[in-house]
Short mmCIF file of C-alpha atoms and ligand atoms in Angstrom, two decimals:
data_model
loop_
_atom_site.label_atom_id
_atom_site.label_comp_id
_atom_site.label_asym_id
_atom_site.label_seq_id
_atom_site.Cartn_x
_atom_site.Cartn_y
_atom_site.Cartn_z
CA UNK A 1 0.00 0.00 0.00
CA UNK A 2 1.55 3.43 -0.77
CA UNK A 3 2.20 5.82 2.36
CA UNK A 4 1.43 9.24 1.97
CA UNK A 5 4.35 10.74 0.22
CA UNK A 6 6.23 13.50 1.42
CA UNK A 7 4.96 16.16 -0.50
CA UNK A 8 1.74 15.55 1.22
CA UNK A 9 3.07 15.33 4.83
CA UNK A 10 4.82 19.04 3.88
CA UNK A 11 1.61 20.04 2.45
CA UNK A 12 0.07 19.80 5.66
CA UNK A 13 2.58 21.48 7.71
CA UNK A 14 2.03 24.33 5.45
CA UNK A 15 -1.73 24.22 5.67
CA UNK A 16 -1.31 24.12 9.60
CA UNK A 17 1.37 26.78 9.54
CA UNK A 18 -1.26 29.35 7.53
CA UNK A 19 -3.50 29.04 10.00
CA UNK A 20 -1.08 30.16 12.74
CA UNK A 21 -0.28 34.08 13.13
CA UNK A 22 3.37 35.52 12.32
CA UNK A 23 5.61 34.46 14.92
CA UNK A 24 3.89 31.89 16.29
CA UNK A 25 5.14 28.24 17.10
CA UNK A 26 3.32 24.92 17.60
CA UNK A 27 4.77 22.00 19.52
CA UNK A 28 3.61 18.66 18.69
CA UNK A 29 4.96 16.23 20.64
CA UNK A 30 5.25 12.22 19.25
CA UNK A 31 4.20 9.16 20.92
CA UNK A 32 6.97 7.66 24.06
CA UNK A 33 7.18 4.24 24.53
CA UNK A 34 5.06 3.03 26.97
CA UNK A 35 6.06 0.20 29.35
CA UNK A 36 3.38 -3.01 29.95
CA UNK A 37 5.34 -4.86 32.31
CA UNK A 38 8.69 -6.34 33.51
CA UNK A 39 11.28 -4.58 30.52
CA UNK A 40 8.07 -5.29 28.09
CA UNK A 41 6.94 -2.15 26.43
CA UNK A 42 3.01 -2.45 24.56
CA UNK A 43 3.39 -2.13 20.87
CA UNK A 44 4.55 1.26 19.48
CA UNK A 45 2.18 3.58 18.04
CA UNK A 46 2.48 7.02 16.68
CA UNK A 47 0.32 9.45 18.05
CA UNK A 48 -1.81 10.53 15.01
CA UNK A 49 -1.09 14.02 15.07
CA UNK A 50 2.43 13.63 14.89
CA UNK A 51 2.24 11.62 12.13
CA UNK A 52 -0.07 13.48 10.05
CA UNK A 53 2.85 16.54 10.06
CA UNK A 54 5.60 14.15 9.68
CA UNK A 55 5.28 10.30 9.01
CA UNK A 56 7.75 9.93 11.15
CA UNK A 57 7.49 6.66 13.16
CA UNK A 58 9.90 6.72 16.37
CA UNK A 59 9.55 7.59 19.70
CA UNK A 60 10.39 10.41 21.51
CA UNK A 61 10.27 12.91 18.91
CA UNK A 62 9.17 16.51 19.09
CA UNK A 63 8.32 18.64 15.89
CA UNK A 64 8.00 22.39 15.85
CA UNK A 65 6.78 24.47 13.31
CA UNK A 66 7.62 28.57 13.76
CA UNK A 67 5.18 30.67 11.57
CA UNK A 68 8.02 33.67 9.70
CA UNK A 69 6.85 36.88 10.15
CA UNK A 70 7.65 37.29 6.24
CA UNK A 71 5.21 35.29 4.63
CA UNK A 72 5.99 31.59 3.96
CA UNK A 73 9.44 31.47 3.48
CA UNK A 74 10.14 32.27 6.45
CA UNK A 75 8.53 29.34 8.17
CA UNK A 76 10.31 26.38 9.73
CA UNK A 77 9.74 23.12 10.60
CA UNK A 78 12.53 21.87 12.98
CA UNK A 79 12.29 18.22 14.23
CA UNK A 80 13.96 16.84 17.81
CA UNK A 81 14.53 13.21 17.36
CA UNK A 82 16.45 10.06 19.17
CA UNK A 83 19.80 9.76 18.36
CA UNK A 84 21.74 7.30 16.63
CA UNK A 85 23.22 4.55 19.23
CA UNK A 86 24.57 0.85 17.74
CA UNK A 87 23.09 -1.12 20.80
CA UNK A 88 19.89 0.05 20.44
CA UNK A 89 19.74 -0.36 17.00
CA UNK A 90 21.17 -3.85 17.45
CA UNK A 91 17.85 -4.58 19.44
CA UNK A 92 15.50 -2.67 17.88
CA UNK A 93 16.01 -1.79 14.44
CA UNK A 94 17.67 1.41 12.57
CA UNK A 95 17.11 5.08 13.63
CA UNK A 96 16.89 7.58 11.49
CA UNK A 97 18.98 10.23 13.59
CA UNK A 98 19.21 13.87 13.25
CA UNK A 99 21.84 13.79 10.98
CA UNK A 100 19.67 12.17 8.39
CA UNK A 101 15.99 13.02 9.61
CA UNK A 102 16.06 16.34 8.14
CA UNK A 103 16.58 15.31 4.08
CA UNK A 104 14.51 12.51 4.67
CA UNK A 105 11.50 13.83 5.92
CA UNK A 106 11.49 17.20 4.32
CA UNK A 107 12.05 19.45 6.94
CA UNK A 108 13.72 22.16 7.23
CA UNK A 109 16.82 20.89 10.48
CA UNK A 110 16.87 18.27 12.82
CA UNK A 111 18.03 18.23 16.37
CA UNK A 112 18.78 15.33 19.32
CA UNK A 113 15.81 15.27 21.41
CA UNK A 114 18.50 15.93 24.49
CA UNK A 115 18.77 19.49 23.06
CA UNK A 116 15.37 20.25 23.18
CA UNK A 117 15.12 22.06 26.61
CA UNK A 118 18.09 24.42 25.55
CA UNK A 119 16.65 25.26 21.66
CA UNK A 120 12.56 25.72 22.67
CA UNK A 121 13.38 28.73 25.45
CA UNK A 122 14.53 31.14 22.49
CA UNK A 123 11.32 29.75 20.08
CA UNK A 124 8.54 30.08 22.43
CA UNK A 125 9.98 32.93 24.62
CA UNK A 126 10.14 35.03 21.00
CA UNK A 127 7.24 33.72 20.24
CA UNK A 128 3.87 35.95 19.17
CA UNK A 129 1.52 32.42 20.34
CA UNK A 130 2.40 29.04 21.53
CA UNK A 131 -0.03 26.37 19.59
CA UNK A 132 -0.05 23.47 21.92
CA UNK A 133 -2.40 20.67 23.90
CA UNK A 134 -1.92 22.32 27.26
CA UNK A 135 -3.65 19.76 29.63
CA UNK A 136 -3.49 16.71 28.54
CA UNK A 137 -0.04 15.31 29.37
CA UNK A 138 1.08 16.61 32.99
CA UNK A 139 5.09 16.14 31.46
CA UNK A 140 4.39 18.28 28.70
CA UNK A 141 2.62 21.18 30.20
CA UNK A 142 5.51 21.10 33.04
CA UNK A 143 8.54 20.92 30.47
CA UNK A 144 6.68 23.86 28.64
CA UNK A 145 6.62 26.02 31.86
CA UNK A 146 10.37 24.99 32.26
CA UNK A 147 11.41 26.42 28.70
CA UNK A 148 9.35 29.37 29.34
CA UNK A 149 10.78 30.01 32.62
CA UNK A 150 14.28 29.21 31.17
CA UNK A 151 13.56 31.95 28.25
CA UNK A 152 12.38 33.98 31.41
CA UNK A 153 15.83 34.10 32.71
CA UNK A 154 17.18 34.25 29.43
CA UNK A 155 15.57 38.34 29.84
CA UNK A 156 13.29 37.47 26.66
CA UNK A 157 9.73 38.11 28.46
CA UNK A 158 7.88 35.41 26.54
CA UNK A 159 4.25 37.49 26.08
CA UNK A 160 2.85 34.65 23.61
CA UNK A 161 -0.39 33.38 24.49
CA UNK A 162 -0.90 29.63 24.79
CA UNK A 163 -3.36 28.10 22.22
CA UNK A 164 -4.98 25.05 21.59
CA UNK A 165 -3.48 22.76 18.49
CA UNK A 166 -5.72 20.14 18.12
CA UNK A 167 -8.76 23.07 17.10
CA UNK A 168 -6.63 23.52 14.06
CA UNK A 169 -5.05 20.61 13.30
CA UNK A 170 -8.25 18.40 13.50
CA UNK A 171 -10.09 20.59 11.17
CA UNK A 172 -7.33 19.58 8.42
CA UNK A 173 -7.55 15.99 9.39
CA UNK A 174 -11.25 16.04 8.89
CA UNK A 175 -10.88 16.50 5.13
CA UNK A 176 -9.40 13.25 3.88
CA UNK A 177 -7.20 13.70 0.52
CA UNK A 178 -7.61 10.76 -1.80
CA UNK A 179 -4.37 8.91 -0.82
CA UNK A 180 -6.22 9.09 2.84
CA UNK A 181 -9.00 7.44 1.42
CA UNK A 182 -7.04 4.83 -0.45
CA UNK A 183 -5.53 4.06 2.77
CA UNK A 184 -9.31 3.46 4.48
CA UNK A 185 -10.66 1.71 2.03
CA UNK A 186 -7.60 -1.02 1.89
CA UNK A 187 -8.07 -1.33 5.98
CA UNK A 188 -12.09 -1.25 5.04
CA UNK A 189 -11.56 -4.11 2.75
CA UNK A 190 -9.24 -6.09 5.11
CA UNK A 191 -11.83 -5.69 7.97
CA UNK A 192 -14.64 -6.71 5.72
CA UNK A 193 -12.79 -9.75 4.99
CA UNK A 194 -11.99 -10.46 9.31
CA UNK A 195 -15.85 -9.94 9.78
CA UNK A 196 -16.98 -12.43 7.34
CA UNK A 197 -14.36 -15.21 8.53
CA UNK A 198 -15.78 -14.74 11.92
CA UNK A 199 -18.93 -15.17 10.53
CA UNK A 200 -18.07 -18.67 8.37
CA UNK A 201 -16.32 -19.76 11.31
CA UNK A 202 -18.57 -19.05 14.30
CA UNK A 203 -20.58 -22.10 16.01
CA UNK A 204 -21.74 -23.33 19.04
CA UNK A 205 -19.03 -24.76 21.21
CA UNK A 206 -16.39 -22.14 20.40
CA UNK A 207 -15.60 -19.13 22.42
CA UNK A 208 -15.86 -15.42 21.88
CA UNK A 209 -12.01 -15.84 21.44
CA UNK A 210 -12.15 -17.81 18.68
CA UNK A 211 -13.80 -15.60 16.52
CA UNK A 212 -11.09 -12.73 17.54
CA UNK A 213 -8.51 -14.79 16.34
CA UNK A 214 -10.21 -14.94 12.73
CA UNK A 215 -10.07 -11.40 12.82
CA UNK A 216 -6.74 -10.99 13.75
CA UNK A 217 -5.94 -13.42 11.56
CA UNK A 218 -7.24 -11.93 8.30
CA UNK A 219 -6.12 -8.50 9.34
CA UNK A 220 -2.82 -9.80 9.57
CA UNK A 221 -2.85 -11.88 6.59
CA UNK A 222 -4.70 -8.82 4.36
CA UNK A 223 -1.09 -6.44 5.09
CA UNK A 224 -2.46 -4.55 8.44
CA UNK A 225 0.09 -5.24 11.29
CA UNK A 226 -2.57 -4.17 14.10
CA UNK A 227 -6.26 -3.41 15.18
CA UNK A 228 -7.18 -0.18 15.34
CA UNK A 229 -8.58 -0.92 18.72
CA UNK A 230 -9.38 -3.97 21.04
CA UNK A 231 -12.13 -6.16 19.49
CA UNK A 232 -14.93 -6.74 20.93
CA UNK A 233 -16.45 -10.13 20.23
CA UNK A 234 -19.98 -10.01 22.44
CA UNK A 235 -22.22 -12.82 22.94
CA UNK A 236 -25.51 -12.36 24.43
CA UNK A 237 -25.93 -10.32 27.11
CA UNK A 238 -22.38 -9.25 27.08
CA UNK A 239 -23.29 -7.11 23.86
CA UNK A 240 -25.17 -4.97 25.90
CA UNK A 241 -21.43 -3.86 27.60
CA UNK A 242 -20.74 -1.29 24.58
CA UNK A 243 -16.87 -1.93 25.14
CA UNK A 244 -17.03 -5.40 26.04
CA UNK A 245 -13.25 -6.90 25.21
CA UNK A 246 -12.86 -9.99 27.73
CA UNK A 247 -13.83 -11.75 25.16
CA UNK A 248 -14.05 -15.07 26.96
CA UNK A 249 -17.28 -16.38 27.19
CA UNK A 250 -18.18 -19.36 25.09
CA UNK A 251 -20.53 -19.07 21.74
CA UNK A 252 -23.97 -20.50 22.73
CA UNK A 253 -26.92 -21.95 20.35
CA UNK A 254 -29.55 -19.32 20.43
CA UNK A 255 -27.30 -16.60 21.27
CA UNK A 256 -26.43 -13.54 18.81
CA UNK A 257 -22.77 -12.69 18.90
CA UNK A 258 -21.63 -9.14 17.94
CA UNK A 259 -18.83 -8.07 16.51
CA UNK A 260 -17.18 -4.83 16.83
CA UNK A 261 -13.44 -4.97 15.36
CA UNK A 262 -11.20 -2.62 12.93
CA UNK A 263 -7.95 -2.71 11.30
CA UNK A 264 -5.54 -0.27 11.02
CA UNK A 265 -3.53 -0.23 7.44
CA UNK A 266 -0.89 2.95 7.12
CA UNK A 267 -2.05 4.50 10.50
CA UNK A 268 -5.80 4.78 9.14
CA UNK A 269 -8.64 2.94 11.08
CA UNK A 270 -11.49 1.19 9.70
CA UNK A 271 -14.47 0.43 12.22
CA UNK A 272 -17.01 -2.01 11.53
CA UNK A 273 -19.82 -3.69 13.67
CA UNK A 274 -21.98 -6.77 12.77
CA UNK A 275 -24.22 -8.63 14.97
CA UNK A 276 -25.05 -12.39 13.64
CA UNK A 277 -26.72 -15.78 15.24
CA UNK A 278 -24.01 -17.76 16.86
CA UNK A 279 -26.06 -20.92 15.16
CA UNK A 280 -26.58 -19.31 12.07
CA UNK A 281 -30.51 -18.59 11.76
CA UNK A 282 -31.76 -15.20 13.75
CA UNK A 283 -34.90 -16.15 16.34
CA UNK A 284 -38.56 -14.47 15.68
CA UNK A 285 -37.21 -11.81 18.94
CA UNK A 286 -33.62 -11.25 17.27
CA UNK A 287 -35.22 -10.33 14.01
CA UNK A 288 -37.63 -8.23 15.15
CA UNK A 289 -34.87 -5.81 17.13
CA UNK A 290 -32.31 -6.54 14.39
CA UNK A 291 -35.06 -4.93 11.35
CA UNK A 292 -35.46 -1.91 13.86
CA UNK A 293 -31.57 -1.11 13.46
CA UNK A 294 -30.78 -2.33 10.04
CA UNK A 295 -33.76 0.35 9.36
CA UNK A 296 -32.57 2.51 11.45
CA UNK A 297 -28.91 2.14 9.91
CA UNK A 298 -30.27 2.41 6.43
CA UNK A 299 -32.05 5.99 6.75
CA UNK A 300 -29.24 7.37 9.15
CA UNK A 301 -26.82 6.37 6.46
CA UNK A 302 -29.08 8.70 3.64
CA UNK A 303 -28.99 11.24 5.74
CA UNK A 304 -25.09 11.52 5.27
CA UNK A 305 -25.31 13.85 2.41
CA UNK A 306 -23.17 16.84 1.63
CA UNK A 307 -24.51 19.95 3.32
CA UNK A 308 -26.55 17.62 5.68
CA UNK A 309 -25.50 18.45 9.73
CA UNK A 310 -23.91 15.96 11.37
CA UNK A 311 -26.65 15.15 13.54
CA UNK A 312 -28.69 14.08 11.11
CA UNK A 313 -27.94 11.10 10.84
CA UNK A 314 -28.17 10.48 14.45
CA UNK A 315 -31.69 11.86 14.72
CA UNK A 316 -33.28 9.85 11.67
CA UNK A 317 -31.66 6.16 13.69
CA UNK A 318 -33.54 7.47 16.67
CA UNK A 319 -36.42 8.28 14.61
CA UNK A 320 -36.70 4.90 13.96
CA UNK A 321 -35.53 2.99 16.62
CA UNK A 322 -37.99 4.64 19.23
CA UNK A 323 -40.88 3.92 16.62
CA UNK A 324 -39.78 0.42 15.99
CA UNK A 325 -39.18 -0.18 19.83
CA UNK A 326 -42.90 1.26 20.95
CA UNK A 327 -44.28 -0.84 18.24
CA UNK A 328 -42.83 -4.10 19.58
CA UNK A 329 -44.00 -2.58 23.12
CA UNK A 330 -40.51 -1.65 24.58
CA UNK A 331 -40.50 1.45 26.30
CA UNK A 332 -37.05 2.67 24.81
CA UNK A 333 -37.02 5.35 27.89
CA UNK A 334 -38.18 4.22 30.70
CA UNK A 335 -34.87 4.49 33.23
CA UNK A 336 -33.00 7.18 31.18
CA UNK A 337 -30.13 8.30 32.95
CA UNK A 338 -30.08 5.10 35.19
CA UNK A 339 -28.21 3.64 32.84
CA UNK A 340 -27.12 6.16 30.47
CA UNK A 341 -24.10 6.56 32.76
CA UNK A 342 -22.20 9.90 33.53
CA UNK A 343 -19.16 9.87 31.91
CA UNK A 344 -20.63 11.46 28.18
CA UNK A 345 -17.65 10.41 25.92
CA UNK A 346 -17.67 11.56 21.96
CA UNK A 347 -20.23 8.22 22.20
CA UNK A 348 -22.22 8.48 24.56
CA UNK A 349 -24.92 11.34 26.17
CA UNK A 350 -26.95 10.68 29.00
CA UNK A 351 -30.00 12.79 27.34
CA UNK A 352 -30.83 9.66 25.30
CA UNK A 353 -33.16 7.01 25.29
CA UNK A 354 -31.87 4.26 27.98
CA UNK A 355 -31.88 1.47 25.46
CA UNK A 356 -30.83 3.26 22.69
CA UNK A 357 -27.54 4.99 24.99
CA UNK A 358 -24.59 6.01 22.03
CA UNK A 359 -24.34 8.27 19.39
CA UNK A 360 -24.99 7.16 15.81
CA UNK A 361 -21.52 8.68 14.75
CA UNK A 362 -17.98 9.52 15.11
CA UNK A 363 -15.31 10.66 12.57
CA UNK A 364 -13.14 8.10 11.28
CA UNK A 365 -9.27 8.38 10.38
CA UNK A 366 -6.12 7.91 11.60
CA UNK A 367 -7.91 7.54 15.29
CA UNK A 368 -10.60 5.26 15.13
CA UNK A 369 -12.64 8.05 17.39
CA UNK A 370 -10.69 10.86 14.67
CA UNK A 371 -11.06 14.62 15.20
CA UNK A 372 -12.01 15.17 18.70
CA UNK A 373 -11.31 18.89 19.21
CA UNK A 374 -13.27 18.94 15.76
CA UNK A 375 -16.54 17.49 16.82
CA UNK A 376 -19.25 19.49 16.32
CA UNK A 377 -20.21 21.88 19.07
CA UNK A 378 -22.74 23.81 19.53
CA UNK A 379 -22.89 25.03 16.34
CA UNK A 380 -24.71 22.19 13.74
CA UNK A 381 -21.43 20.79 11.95
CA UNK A 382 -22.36 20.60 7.88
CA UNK A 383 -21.17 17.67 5.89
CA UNK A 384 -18.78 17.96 3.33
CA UNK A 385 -16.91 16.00 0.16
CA UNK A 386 -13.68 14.13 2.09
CA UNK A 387 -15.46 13.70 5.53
CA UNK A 388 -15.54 10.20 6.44
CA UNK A 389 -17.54 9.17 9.53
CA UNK A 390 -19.03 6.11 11.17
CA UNK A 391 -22.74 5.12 11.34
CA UNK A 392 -23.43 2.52 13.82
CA UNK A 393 -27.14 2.51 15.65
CA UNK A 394 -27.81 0.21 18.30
CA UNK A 395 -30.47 -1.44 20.53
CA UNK A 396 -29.36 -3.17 23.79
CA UNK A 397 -31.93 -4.95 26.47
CA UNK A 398 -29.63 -5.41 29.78
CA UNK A 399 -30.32 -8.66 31.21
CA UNK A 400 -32.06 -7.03 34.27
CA UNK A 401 -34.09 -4.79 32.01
CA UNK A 402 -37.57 -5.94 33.63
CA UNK A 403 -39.82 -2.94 31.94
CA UNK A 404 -38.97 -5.23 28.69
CA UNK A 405 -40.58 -8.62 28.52
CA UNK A 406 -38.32 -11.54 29.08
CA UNK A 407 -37.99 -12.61 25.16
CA UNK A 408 -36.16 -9.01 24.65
CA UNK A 409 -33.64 -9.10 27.49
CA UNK A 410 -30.18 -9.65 26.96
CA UNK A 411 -30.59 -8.68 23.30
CA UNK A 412 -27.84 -6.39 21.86
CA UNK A 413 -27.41 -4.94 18.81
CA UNK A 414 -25.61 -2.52 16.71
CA UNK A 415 -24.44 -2.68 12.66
CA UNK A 416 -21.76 0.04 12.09
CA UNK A 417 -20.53 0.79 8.76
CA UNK A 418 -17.93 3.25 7.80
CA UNK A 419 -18.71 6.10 5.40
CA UNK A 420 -17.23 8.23 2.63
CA UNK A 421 -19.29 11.50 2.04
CA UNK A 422 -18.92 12.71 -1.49
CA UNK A 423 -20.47 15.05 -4.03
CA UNK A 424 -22.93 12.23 -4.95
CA UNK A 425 -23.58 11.29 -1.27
CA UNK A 426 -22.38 8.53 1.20
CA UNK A 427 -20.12 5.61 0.16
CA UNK A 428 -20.26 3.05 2.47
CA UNK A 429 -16.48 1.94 2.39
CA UNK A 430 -17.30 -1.10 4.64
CA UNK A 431 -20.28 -2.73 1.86
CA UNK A 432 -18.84 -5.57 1.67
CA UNK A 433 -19.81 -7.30 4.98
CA UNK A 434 -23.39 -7.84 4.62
CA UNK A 435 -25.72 -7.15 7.00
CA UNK A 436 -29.50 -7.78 5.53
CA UNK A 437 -30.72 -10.90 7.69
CA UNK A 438 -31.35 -13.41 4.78
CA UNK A 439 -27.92 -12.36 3.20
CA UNK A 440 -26.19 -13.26 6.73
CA UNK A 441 -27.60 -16.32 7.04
CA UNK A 442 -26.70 -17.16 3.40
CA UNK A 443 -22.79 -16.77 3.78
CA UNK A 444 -23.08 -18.61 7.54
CA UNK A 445 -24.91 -21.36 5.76
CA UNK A 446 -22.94 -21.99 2.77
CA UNK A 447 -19.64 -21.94 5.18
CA UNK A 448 -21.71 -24.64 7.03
CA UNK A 449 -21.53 -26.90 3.66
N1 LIG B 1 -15.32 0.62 18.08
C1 LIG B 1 -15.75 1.69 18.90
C2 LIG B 1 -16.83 2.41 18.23
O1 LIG B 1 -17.55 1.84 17.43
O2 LIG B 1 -16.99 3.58 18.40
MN1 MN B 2 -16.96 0.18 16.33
MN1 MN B 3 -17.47 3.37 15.89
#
């Protein structure tokens, strides 16, 4: 698959760098290893920012972009890397280095990342604004108030106001170019593929597990190296725990099983959500809730047209799935905020029905939950050609839901699909899994011989 070329990654900087004022610097700091036990460290990954400015995959790096106050070239992008050092490199692969970083990613010098606290006093202490994320990593904001103390000292007065970075930076990464999208469809495709192994391979007598390794499996085996988050394999009642992961429970006759896994190819998740009959055939009760959010799926996913707000989508699922609930005699509301919860994440908002408790969509990119500080406020967000989101209604009936009557309990289900808004209107990059009940049963069927 072909990484996003250079050019690109300096295109980027210079959109980000236009939308900063003369003389003003942003820090973006990379990804550090993080330790998961003993001398172990978890696998490495980039934070996305980071890598959307630089493609630069090590650790410990720092890149800083100073806006000239002549136009654009005056503007710099200086990068703070790990050096060079033969036993580490006899463990764990070559560095780039400072030496070489520079030519090779396009940018304009490259420093050790040991001389960072002596070269950021004199940038941000001249600086007209610092464009950081002030707040969200306690060793950040501390080393910052260290270099601007140090520039203190140094008799420059620093008088540049701190500003956010992600405001800016994730309303670039909202616009996908079209080697972005060639990127999500390959890790759509690949995830497709995981999904419907599951599928062929799910039966009673496995476990949850089982079905994770076929997704792993084909991820790996399609050219991704990772998921783009923990998969959650869900059988009965545990689908109604959104972020279920233990995935240990065995696969049970009557059960459905839902599956909620993504790869990630060239940094760029994929997202996808299916929930299917562990046996193979849906029951009368499944069906019924299943129609509700396959409807529900459908109209949310026509309401993702260019120009359309964001919420639109959202409101037509719940349109339907509190129409499709009363007329199965659910109450969809009847203990909202019991369960709702009280930590609202981009998913979740305790306003909503009970049984109906997450959002219908998130942005979609190189984080599978992309463009935080871009989510739409309170201002309706409008959708646009390059926007690529997710759209993924769900019904879940705890267990212990008593209002419901005892065929519905324990019933969870969602069916996400990722999708490409374009002049013409949504593509569903993620088509390929199916997801109509008789189609389902088909491919579980024939895999049955
Ligand atoms: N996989 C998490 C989500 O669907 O948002
Ligand atoms: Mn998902
Ligand atoms: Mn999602």
């Amino acid at each position: 698959m072909k990484p996003i070329s250079l050019d690109e990654h300096r295109q980027r900087r210079r959109s980000l760098l236009r939308l900063m004022a003369p003389g003003a610097v942003a820090v973006v700091p990379g990804a550090l290893s993080v330790r998961r036990n003993g001398d172990v460290d978890y696998p490495f990954r980039q934070d996305s920012d980071f890598w959307y400015l630089t493609g630069f995959g090590e650790s410990g790096a720092t890149l800083v972009l100073r806006r000239g106050k002549d136009g654009d070239a005056s503007d710099a992008a200086i990068l703070f890397c790990q050096q060079r050092n033969a036993k580490d490199e006899l463990y764990n692969g070559e560095r780039l280095g400072p030496e070489r970083a520079a030519e090779a990613l396009g940018l304009d010098s490259a420093h050790p990342a040991s001389a960072l606290d002596d070269r950021l006093p004199p940038l941000v202490g001249a600086a007209s604004a610092i464009h950081c994320a002030l707040g969200e990593d306690a060793a950040f904001d501390q080393r910052l108030s260290g270099w601007l103390a140090k520039a203190q000292n140094q008799r420059l007065r620093p008088s540049g106001e701190i500003r956010g970075l992600k405001p800016l930076l994730h309303e670039l990464r909202l616009f996908k170019s079209s080697a972005e999208v060639e990127l999500m469809r390959r890790a759509a495709a690949i995830t497709v593929e995981g999904h419907l192994q599951a599928q062929r391979r799910c039966a009673p007598g496995g476990r949850e597990a089982d079905l994770e390794a076929e997704l792993l499996y084909a991820f790996l085996r399609g050219g991704a190296r990772s998921s783009a988050y923990p998969s959650i394999v869900a059988s009965g009642a545990n689908a109604c725990v959104l972020h279920y992961t233990a995935n240990a429970a065995p696969l049970k006759a009557g059960d459905l099983v839902l599956i909620d896994a993504g790869c990630e190819v060239g940094h760029y998740a994929a997202d996808l959500t299916r929930t299917f009959p562990v046996s193979g055939r849906f029951s009368p009760a499944q069906a019924a809730l299943y129609e509700i959010v396959l409807e529900a799926q459908r109209q949310a996913i026509a309401a993702c047209q260019p120009g359309a707000a964001f919420e639109a989508a959202d409101e037509a699922a719940l349109k339907v799935m509190v129409a499709g609930l009363e007329r199965l005699g659910i109450d969809p509301s009847p203990t909202a905020n019991d369960t709702a919860g009280e930590d609202d994440d981009a998913n979740g908002d305790a306003q909503r029905p009970a049984l109906c408790p997450h959002r219908t969509s998130h942005w979609l990119g190189l984080d599978v939950h992309d463009c935080s500080a871009a989510q739409p406020g309170d201002e309706p967000r409008a959708l646009a050609p390059g926007m690529a989101l997710t759209v993924e209604p769900g019904i879940y009936i705890p267990p212990q839901h008593e209002a419901a009557a005892a065929k519905w309990r324990g019933i969870g289900v969602r069916i996400e699909d990722d999708v490409l808004i374009t002049a013409d209107g949504p593509e569903v990059l993620t088509e390929g899994a199916p997801k109509d009940i008789a189609e389902i049963e088909r491919v579980m069927a024939a895999s049955r011989g």
